XYZ file of C-alpha atoms in Angstrom:
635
model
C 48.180 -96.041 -8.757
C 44.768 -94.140 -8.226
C 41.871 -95.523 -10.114
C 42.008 -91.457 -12.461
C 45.612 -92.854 -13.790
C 44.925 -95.943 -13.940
C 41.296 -95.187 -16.009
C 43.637 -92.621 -17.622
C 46.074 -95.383 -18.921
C 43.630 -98.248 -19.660
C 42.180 -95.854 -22.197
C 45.527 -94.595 -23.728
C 46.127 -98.373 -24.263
C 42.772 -99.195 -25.837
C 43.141 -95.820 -28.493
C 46.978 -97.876 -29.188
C 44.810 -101.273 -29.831
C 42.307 -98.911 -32.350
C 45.048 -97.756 -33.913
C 46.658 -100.696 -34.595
C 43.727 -102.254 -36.655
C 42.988 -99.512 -39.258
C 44.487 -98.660 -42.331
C 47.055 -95.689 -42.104
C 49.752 -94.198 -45.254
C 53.513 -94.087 -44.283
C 54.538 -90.197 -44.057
C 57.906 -89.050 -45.773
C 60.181 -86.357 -45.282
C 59.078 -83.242 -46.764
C 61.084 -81.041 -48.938
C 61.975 -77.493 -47.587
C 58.791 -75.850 -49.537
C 56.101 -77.949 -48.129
C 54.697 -77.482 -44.784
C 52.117 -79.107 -42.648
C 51.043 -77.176 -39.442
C 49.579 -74.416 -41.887
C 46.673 -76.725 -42.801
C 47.485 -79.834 -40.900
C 47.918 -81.173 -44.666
C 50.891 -80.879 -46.629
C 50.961 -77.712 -48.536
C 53.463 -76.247 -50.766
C 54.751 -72.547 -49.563
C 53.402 -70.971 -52.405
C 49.763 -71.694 -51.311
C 50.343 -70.332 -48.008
C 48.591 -67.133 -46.825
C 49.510 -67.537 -42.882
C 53.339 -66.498 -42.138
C 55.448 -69.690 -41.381
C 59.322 -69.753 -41.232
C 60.952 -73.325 -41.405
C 64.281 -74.528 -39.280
C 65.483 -77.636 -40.689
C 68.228 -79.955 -39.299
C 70.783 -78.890 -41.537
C 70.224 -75.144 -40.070
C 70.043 -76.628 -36.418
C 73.863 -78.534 -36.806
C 75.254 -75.327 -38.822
C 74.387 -73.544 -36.091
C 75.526 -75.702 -33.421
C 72.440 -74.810 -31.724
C 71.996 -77.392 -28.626
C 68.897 -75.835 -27.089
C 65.938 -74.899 -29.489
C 65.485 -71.714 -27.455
C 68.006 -70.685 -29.558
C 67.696 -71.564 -32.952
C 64.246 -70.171 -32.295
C 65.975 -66.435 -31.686
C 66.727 -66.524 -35.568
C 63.396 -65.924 -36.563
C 60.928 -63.290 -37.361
C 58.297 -61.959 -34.884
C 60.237 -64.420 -32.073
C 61.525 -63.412 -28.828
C 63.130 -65.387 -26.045
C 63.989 -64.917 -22.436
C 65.222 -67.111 -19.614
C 65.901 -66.283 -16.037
C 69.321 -67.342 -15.788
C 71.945 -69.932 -17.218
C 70.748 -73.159 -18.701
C 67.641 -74.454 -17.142
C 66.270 -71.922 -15.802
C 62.458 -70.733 -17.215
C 62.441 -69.654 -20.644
C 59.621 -67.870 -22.105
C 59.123 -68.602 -26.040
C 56.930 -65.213 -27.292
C 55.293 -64.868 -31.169
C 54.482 -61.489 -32.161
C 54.362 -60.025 -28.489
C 51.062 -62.506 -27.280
C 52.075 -63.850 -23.857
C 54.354 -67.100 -23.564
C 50.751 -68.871 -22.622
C 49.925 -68.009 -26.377
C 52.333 -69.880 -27.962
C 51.172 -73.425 -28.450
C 53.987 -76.261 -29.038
C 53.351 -79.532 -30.609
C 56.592 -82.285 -30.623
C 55.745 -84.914 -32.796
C 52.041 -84.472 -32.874
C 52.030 -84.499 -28.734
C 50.840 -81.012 -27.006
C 53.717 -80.425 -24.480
C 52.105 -77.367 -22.782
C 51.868 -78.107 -18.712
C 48.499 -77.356 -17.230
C 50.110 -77.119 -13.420
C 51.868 -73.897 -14.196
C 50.768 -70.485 -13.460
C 49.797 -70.090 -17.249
C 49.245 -73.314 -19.050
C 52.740 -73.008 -20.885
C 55.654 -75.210 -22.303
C 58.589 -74.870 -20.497
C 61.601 -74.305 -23.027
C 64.205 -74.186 -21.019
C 64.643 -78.173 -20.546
C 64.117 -78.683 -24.892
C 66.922 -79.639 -26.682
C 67.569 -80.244 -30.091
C 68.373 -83.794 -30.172
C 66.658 -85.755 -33.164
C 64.744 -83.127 -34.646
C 63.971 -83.397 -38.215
C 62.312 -79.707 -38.577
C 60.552 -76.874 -36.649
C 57.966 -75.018 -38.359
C 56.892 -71.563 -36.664
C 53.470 -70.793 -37.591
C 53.004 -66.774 -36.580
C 49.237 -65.207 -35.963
C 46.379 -67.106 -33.734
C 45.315 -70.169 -35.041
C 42.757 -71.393 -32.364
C 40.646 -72.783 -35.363
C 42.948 -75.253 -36.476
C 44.774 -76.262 -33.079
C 42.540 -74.865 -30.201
C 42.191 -71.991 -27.568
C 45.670 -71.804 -26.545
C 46.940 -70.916 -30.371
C 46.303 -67.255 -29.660
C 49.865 -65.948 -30.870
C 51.057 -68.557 -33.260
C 52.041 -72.276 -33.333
C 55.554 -74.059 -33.092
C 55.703 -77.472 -34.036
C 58.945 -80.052 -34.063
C 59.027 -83.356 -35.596
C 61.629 -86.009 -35.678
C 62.978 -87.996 -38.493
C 61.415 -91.327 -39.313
C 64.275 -93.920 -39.777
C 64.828 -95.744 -43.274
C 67.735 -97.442 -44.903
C 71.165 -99.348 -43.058
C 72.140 -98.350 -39.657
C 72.687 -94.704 -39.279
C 74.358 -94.523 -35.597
C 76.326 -91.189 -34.005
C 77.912 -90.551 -30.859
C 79.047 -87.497 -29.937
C 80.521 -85.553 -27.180
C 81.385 -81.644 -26.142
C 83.152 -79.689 -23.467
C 83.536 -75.854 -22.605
C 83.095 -73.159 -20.085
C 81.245 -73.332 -16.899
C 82.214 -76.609 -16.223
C 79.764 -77.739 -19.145
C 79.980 -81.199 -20.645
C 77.418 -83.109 -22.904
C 77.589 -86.856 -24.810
C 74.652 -88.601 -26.543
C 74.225 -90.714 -29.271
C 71.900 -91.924 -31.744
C 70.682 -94.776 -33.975
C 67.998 -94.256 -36.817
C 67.581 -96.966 -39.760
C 65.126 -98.790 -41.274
C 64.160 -102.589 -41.544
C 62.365 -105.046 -43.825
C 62.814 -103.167 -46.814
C 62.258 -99.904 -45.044
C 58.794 -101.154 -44.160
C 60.092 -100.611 -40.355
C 61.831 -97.238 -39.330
C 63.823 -96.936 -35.981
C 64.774 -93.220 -34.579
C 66.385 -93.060 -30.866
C 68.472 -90.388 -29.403
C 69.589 -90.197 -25.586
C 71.758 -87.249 -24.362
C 73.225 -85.832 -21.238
C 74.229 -82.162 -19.999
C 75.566 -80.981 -17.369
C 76.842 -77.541 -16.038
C 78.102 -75.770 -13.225
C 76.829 -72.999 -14.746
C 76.940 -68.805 -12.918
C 74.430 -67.149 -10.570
C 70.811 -66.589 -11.681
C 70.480 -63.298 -9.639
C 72.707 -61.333 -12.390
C 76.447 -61.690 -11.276
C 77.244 -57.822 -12.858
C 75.196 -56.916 -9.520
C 77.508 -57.360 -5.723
C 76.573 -59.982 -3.862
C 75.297 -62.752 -6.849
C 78.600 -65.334 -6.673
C 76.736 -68.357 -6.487
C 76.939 -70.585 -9.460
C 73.529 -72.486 -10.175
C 74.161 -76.105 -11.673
C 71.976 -78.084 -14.178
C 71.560 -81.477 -15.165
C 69.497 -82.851 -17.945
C 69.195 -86.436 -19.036
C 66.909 -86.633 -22.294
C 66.000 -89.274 -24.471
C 63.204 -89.553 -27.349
C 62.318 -91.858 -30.127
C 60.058 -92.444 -33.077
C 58.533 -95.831 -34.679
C 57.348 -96.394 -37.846
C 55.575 -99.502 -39.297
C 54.158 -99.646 -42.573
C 51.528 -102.543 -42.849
C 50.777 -101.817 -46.570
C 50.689 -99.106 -49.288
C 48.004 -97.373 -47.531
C 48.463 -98.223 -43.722
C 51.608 -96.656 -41.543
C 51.836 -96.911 -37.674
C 53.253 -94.561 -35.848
C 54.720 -94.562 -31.599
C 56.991 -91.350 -30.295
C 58.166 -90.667 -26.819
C 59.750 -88.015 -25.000
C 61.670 -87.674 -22.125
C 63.720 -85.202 -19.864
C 64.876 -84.899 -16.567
C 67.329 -84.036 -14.021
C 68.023 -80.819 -12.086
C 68.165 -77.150 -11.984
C 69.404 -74.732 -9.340
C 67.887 -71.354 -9.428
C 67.600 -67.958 -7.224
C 63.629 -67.535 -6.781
C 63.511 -64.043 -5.275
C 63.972 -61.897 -8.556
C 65.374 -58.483 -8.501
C 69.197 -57.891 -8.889
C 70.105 -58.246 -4.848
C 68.739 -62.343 -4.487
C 71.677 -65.257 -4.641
C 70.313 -67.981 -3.111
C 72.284 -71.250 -2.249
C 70.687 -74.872 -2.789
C 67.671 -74.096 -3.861
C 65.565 -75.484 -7.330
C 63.911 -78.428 -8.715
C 64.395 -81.998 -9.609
C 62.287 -82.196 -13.095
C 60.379 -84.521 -15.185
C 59.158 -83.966 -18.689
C 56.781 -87.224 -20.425
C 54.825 -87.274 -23.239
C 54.308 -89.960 -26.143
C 52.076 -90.635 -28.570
C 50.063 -93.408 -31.105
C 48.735 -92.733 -33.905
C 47.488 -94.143 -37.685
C 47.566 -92.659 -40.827
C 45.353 -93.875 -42.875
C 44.313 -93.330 -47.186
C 41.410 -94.763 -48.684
C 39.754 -94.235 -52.354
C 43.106 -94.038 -54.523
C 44.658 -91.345 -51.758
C 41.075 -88.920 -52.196
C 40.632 -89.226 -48.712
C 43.365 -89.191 -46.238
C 43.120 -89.820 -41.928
C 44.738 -90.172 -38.761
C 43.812 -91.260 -35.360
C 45.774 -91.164 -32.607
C 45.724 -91.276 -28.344
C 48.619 -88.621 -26.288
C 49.877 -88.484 -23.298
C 51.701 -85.679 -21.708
C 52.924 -84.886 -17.941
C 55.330 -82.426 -16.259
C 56.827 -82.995 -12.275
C 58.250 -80.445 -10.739
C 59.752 -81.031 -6.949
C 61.665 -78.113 -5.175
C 64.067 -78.240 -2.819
C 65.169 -75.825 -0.413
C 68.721 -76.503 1.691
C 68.415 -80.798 1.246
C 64.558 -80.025 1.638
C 61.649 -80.718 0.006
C 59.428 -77.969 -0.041
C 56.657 -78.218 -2.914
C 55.730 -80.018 -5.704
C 53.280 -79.529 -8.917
C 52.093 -82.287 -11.658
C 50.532 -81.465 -14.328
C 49.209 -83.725 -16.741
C 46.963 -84.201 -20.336
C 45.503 -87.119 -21.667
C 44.127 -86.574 -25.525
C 42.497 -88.504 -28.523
C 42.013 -86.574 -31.847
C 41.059 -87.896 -35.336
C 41.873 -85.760 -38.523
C 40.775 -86.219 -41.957
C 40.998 -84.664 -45.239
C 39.249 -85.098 -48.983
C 41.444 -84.427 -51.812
C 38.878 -83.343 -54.228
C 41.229 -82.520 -56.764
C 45.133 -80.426 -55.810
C 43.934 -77.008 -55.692
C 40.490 -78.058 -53.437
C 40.895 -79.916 -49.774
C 38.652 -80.291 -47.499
C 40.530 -80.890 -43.838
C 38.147 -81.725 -41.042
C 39.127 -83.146 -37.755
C 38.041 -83.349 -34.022
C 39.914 -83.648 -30.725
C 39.185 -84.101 -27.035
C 41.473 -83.461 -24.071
C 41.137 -83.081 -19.867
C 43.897 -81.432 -18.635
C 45.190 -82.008 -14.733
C 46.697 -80.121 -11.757
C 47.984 -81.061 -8.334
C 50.163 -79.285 -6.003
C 51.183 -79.986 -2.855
C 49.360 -76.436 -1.574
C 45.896 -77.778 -2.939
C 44.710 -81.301 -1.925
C 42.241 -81.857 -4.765
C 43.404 -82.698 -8.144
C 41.745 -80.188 -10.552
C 40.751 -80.815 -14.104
C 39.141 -79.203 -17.121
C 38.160 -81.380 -20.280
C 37.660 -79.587 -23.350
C 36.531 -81.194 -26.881
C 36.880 -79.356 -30.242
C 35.607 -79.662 -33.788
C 36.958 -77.942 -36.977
C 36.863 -77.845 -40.423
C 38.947 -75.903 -43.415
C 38.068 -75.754 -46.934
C 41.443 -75.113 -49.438
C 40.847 -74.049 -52.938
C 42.757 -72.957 -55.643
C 42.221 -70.592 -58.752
C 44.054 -69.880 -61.612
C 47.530 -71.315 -60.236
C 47.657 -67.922 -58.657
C 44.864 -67.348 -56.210
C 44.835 -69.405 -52.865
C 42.328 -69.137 -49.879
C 41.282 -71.633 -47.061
C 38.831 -70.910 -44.566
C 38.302 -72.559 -41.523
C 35.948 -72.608 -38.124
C 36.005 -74.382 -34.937
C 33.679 -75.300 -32.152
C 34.927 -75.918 -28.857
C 33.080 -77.181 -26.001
C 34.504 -76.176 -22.561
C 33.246 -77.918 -19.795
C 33.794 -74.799 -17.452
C 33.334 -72.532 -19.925
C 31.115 -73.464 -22.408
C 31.425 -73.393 -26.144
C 32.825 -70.870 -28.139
C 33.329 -70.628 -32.086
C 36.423 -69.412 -33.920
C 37.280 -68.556 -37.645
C 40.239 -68.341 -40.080
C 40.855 -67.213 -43.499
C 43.930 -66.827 -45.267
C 44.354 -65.511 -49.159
C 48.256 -66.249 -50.843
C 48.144 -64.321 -54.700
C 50.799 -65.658 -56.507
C 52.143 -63.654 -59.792
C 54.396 -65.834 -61.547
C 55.375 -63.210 -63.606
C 57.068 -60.751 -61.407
C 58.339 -63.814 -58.699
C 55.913 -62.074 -56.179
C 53.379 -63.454 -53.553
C 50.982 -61.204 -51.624
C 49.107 -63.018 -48.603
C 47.090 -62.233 -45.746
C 44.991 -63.741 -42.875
C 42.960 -63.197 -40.333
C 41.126 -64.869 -37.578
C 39.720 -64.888 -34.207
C 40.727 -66.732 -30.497
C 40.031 -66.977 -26.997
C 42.004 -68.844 -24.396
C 40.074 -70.382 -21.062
C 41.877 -69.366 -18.011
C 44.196 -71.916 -16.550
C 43.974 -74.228 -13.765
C 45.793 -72.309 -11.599
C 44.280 -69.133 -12.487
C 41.232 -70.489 -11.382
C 41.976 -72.395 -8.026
C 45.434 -71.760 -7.652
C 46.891 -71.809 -3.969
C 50.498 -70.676 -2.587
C 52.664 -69.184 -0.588
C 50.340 -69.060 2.321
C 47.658 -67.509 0.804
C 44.268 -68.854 0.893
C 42.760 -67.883 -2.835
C 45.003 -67.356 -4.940
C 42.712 -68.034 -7.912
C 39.768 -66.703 -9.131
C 36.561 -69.290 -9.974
C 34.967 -65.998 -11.490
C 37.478 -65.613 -14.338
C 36.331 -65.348 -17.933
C 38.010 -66.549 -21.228
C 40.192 -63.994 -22.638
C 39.008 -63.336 -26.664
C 41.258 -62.314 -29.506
C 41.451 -61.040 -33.208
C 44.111 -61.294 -35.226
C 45.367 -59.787 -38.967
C 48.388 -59.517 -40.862
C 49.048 -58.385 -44.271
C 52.452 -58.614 -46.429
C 54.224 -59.751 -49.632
C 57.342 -61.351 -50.562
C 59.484 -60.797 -53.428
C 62.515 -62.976 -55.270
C 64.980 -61.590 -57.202
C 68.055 -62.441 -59.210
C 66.951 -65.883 -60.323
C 65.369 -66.697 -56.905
C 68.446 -66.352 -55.282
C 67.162 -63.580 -53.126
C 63.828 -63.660 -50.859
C 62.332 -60.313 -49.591
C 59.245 -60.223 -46.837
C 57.826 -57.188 -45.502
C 54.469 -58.267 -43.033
C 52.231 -56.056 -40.954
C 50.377 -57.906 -37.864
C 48.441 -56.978 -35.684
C 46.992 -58.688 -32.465
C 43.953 -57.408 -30.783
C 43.218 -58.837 -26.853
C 40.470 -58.613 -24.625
C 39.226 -59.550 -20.867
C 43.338 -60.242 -20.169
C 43.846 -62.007 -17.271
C 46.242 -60.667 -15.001
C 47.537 -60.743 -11.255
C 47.373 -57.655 -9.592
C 46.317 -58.974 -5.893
C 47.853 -58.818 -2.686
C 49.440 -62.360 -1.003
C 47.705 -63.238 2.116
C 44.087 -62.163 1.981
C 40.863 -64.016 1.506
C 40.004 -61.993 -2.079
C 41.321 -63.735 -5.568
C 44.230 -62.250 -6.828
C 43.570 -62.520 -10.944
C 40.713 -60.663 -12.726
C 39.808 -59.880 -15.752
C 40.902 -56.408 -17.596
C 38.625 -54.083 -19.116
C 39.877 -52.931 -22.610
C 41.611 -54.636 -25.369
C 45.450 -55.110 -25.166
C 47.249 -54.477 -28.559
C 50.644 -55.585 -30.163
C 51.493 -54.911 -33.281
C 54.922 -54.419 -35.724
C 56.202 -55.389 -38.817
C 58.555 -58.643 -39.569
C 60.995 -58.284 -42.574
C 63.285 -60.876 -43.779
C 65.784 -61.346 -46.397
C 67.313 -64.623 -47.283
C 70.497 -64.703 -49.708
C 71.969 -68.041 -51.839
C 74.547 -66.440 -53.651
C 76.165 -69.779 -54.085
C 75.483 -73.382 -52.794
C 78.116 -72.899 -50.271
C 77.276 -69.219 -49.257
C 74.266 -68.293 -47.309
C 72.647 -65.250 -45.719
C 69.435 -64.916 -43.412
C 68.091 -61.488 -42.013
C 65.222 -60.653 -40.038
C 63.867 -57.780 -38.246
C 60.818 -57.409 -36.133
C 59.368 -54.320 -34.786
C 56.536 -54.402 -32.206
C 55.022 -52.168 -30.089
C 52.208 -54.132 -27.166
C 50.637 -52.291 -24.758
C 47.835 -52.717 -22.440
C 44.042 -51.427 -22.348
C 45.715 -48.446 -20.525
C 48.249 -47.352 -23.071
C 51.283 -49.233 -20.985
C 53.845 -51.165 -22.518
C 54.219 -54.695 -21.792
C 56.732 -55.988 -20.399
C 59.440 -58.307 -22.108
C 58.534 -57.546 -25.705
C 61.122 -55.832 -27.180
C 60.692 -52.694 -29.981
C 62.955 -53.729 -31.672
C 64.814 -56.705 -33.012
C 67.539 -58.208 -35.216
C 68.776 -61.564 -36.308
C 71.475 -62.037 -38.983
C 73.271 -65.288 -39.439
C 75.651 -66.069 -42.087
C 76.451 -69.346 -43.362
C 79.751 -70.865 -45.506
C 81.072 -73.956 -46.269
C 84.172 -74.347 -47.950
C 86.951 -76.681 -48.558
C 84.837 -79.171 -50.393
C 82.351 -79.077 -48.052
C 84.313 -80.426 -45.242
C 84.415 -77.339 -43.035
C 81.423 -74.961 -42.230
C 81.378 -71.530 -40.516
C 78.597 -69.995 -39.283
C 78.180 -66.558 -37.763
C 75.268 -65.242 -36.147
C 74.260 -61.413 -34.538
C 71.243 -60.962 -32.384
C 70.583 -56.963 -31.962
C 67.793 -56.359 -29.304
C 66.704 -53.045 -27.931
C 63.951 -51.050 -26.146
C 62.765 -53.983 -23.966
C 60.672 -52.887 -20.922
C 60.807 -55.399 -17.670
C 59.256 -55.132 -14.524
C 61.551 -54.485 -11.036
C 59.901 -56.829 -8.326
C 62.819 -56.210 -6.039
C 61.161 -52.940 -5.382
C 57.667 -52.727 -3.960
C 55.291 -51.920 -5.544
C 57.198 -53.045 -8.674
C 58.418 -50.716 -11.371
C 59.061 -50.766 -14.558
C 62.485 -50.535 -15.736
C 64.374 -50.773 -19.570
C 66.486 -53.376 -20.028
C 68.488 -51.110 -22.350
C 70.248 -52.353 -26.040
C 72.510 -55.167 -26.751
C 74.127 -57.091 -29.355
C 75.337 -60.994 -28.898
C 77.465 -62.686 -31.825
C 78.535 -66.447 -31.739
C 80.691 -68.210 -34.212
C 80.743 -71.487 -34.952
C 83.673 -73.576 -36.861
C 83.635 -77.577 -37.650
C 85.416 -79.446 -39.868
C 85.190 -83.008 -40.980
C 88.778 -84.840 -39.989
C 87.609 -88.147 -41.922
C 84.300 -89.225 -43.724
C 82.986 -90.546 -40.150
C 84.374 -88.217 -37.772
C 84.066 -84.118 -37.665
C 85.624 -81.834 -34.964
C 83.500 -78.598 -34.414
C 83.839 -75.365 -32.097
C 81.803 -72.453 -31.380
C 82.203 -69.462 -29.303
C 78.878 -67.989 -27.735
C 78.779 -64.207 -26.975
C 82.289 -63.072 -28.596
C 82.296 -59.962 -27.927
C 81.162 -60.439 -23.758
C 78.371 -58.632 -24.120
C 76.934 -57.635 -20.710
C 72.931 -58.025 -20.662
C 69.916 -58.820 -19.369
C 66.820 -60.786 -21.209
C 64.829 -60.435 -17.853
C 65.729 -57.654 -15.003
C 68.030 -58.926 -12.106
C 68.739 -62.575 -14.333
C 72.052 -62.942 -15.682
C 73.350 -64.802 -18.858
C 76.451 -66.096 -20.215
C 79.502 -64.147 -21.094
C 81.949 -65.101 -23.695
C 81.748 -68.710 -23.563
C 83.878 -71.525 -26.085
C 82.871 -75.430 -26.572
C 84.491 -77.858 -28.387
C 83.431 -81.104 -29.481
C 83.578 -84.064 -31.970
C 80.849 -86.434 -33.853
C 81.642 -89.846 -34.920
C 79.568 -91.559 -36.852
C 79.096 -95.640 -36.627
């Protein structure tokens, strides 16, 4: 162990000592209309100006959604692509910013890997074990969670653990050789003052050819393997003092064909993976709840090792170590002021570049809530961030929410502003033989960001309507338009403002307590400084996903139809690359289960009924009609 990790870990133990010796308050599950990662507080709906959908467990195990890729597709302003079967790269988009622009929190922990091209989160290896909720906030929010906020926020927390013994095992089959078992234990001890949540899991898959099968040539199958495991840990030492400990974990292996372009099957080639991250924290309330706190310490790291016929060939590590403190004075309901201040050094090292390179950067925010009326809402927020590369840079936020109880109708708006430093390997990046790959010159790309809309319930709140127009304004974009093997950089800077911007809609139907229906529709148009359309943002798409449980609530149906169309993708097969439309589709899965006994329920689901032949990224295939069958048993 170098004396960096070991430095690294020494002071990740010393924040877990801290915690442990000040006061914190035990956190509870939240009902549907309250969120959190709006205002890092927990707000009711109705007080919301910023657009935020919520997934909930319930929706994740109607769906029979095992990856969180795609119980993500259901929502507004979201689009998702991978490169292939399970495992490959998947790119999670918000309102057409890049996939670098989506920042992802899982259980407080930023999961984002600073060794990739883009500091991203890699989807692809995330399932939906465990999780309690997802709550996808849409619009930049650097103020509240930092640079890399620019197109929205997506944050996942697991359940804390109360009461007896809640244990489930569980096990599925189906096509492409697939097969998955896990299990889990959550329960709660001394009086619930101790809460326990583990799950571990395992996939596996044969799975088809990355390099899209519909073209001659792509027969290779490309397996995957995931092993994942996380947990949560709750103590609460008193009324007003909770401790908290989460971990994440997920590895194993993915085959992949690396060439792109339609014409590229390639045998035993991919990665053997690792995904870490945990996190300590404690919540803490003083002055009869007025003021509220939490401090906690984070660790996060991502290996990736390729191999190449039984070879190795490269590898890249990225890692983040960050401590944060948050606080918040309840001056009375309708007037909180949330303050908070975090620091973090990211981490890369690749085989191709000896020297490990790092970037620390240390923020400071504040957001003032009030209330008028029981009608009008408005926060507004700033933040200073201190880049050690880059210097410091200031961001704001507003957000207004009018609520008119009279007509069951809430107009809201926000807007706010964003920049995002250039990664790692934007900077110093080295590969594929090339000497400077990076660019030390780059600047931090800056961004505004608006949206306007309303939503309307009818028919005794049964029936939710939401109409929103966003807009998201880009400048100084940094983008790779270089040529491999020379001594210049290959990423710069682009003159002009990018611009994406559309219109979300939603309706959501409770006709009964057993009947349910969820439509959304996003329209978005993003092009560049130049009037060209980027790629892999499509101009238009659907979700609809129908919901019904009947027999006494012992069996559940869900359908659900994803409509995509317009979606323009770039051709690297040919040189220099083109761009090409991926053209329309429509995908429909249906799930069935049905509970056999009051411990044991038998579900199955059929993914792409009507074989749909597509493409979420040119030359990548995906799955055709595909069944899986499985059974729960609870403990």
């Amino acid at each position: 162990m170098n004396l960096r990790s070991f430095g690294a870990r020494a002071a990740f133990l010393a924040a877990a000592v801290l915690c442990m010796t000040m006061p914190a308050f035990a956190d509870s599950e939240l009902p549907e209309t309250v969120v959190v990662s709006a205002t890092r507080t927990p707000t009711d709906l109705s007080k919301i100006g910023s657009s935020i959908s919520v997934i909930t467990a319930k929706d994740i195990q109607d769906q029979q959604t095992v990856f969180v890729t795609d119980v993500l597709q259901t929502i507004p302003g979201v689009v998702v692509t991978q490169a292939g079967p399970r495992g490959e790269d998947s790119n999670v988009q918000l309102r057409g910013a890049p996939n670098e622009g989506t920042f992802v929190l899982i259980d407080g922990v930023e999961v984002s890997d600073p060794s990739r091209t883009q500091t991203a989160f890699d989807f692809s290896q995330l399932t939906t074990q465990g999780i309690d909720r997802i709550e996808i906030l849409r619009g930049s929010q650097s103020v509240l969670y930092g640079g890399d906020a620019v197109g929205g926020v997506i944050s996942i927390t697991t359940k804390r653990g109360s009461g007896d013994l809640d244990g489930l095992v569980y096990g599925e089959g189906g096509s492409y050789g697939t097969y998955l078992f896990g299990g889990s234990a959550r329960g709660g001890l001394d009086g619930d003052r101790i809460g326990y949540n583990v799950n571990v899991q395992y996939l596996g898959t044969d799975g088809f050819s990355a390099a899209d099968s519909n073209q001659p040539g792509n027969t290779e199958a490309d397996r995957y393997h995931n092993i994942s495991t996380n947990g949560r840990f709750d103590y609460a030492v008193s009324d007003d003092v909770d401790l908290k400990a989460v971990y994440r974990y997920a590895g194993g292996l993915v085959n992949y064909d690396a060439c792109g372009g339609p014409f590229c099957d390639q045998s035993n080639i991919g990665d053997h993976f690792h995904q870490y991250s945990g996190r300590v924290s404690s919540e803490f309330r003083l002055f009869d709840g007025r003021f509220t706190g939490e401090v906690g310490a984070a660790f996060a790291r991502d290996d990736r090792t390729n191999f190449d016929n039984g070879g190795s060939d490269y590898f890249d590590i990225g890692e983040r170590e960050q401590f944060d403190f948050k606080g918040a004075v309840n001056f009375d309901p309708d007037n909180i002021l949330v303050f908070g201040a975090e620091t973090k050094r990211d981490f890369s090292h690749t085989d191709s570049d000896p020297k490990t390179e790092s970037n620390r950067n240390t923020g400071y925010y504040a957001e003032y809530q009030t209330g008028l009326f029981d009608a009008l809402y408005a926060t507004l927020g700033v933040r200073l961030d201190d880049n050690e590369r880059f210097g410091a840079f200031t961001t704001y936020r507003g957000t207004l929410a009018y609520d008119i109880a009279s007509t069951h109708t809430k107009l809201k708006g926000s807007y706010s502003t964003g920049f995002r430093a250039p990664s790692l390997f934007e900077l110093f990046g080295v590969c594929c033989g090339d000497p400077m790959l990076g660019n030390p010159a780059l600047k931090p790309q800056t961004s505004r960001s608006w949206d306007v809309g309303v939503e309307q319930q009818l028919l005794d709140d049964e029936l939710k309507l939401g109409v929103t127009y966003f807009r998201l304004d880009a400048s100084n974009i940094i983008q790779f338009g270089g040529a491999f093997g020379t001594s210049e950089p290959n990423y710069f800077n682009v003159p002009g403002t990018s611009i994406s911007d559309g219109i979300e809609t939603s309706l959501d139907w409770r006709p009964s307590a057993q009947l349910s229906f969820d439509v959304a529709y996003t329209y978005n148009n993003a092009e560049d400084a130049t009037g060209t359309r980027l790629t892999e943002r499509p101009r238009h798409l659907l979700n609809l996903n129908a919901n019904y449980a009947f027999l006494d609530d012992r069996a559940n149906a869900n359908l659900d139809l994803r409509y995509v169309s317009d979606t323009a993708d770039s051709d690297f097969s040919a040189f220099p690359s083109t761009t090409v439309n991926l053209g329309s589709y429509v995908v429909v899965n249906l799930g069935l289960s049905y509970r056999l006994f009051e411990q044991t329920e038998i579900y199955g689901r059929v993914e792409n009924l009507f074989d749909q032949k597509y493409e979420t990224e040119f030359g990548y295939g995906t799955a055709g009609q595909s069944f899986y069958f499985g059974v729960r048993q609870k403990v």
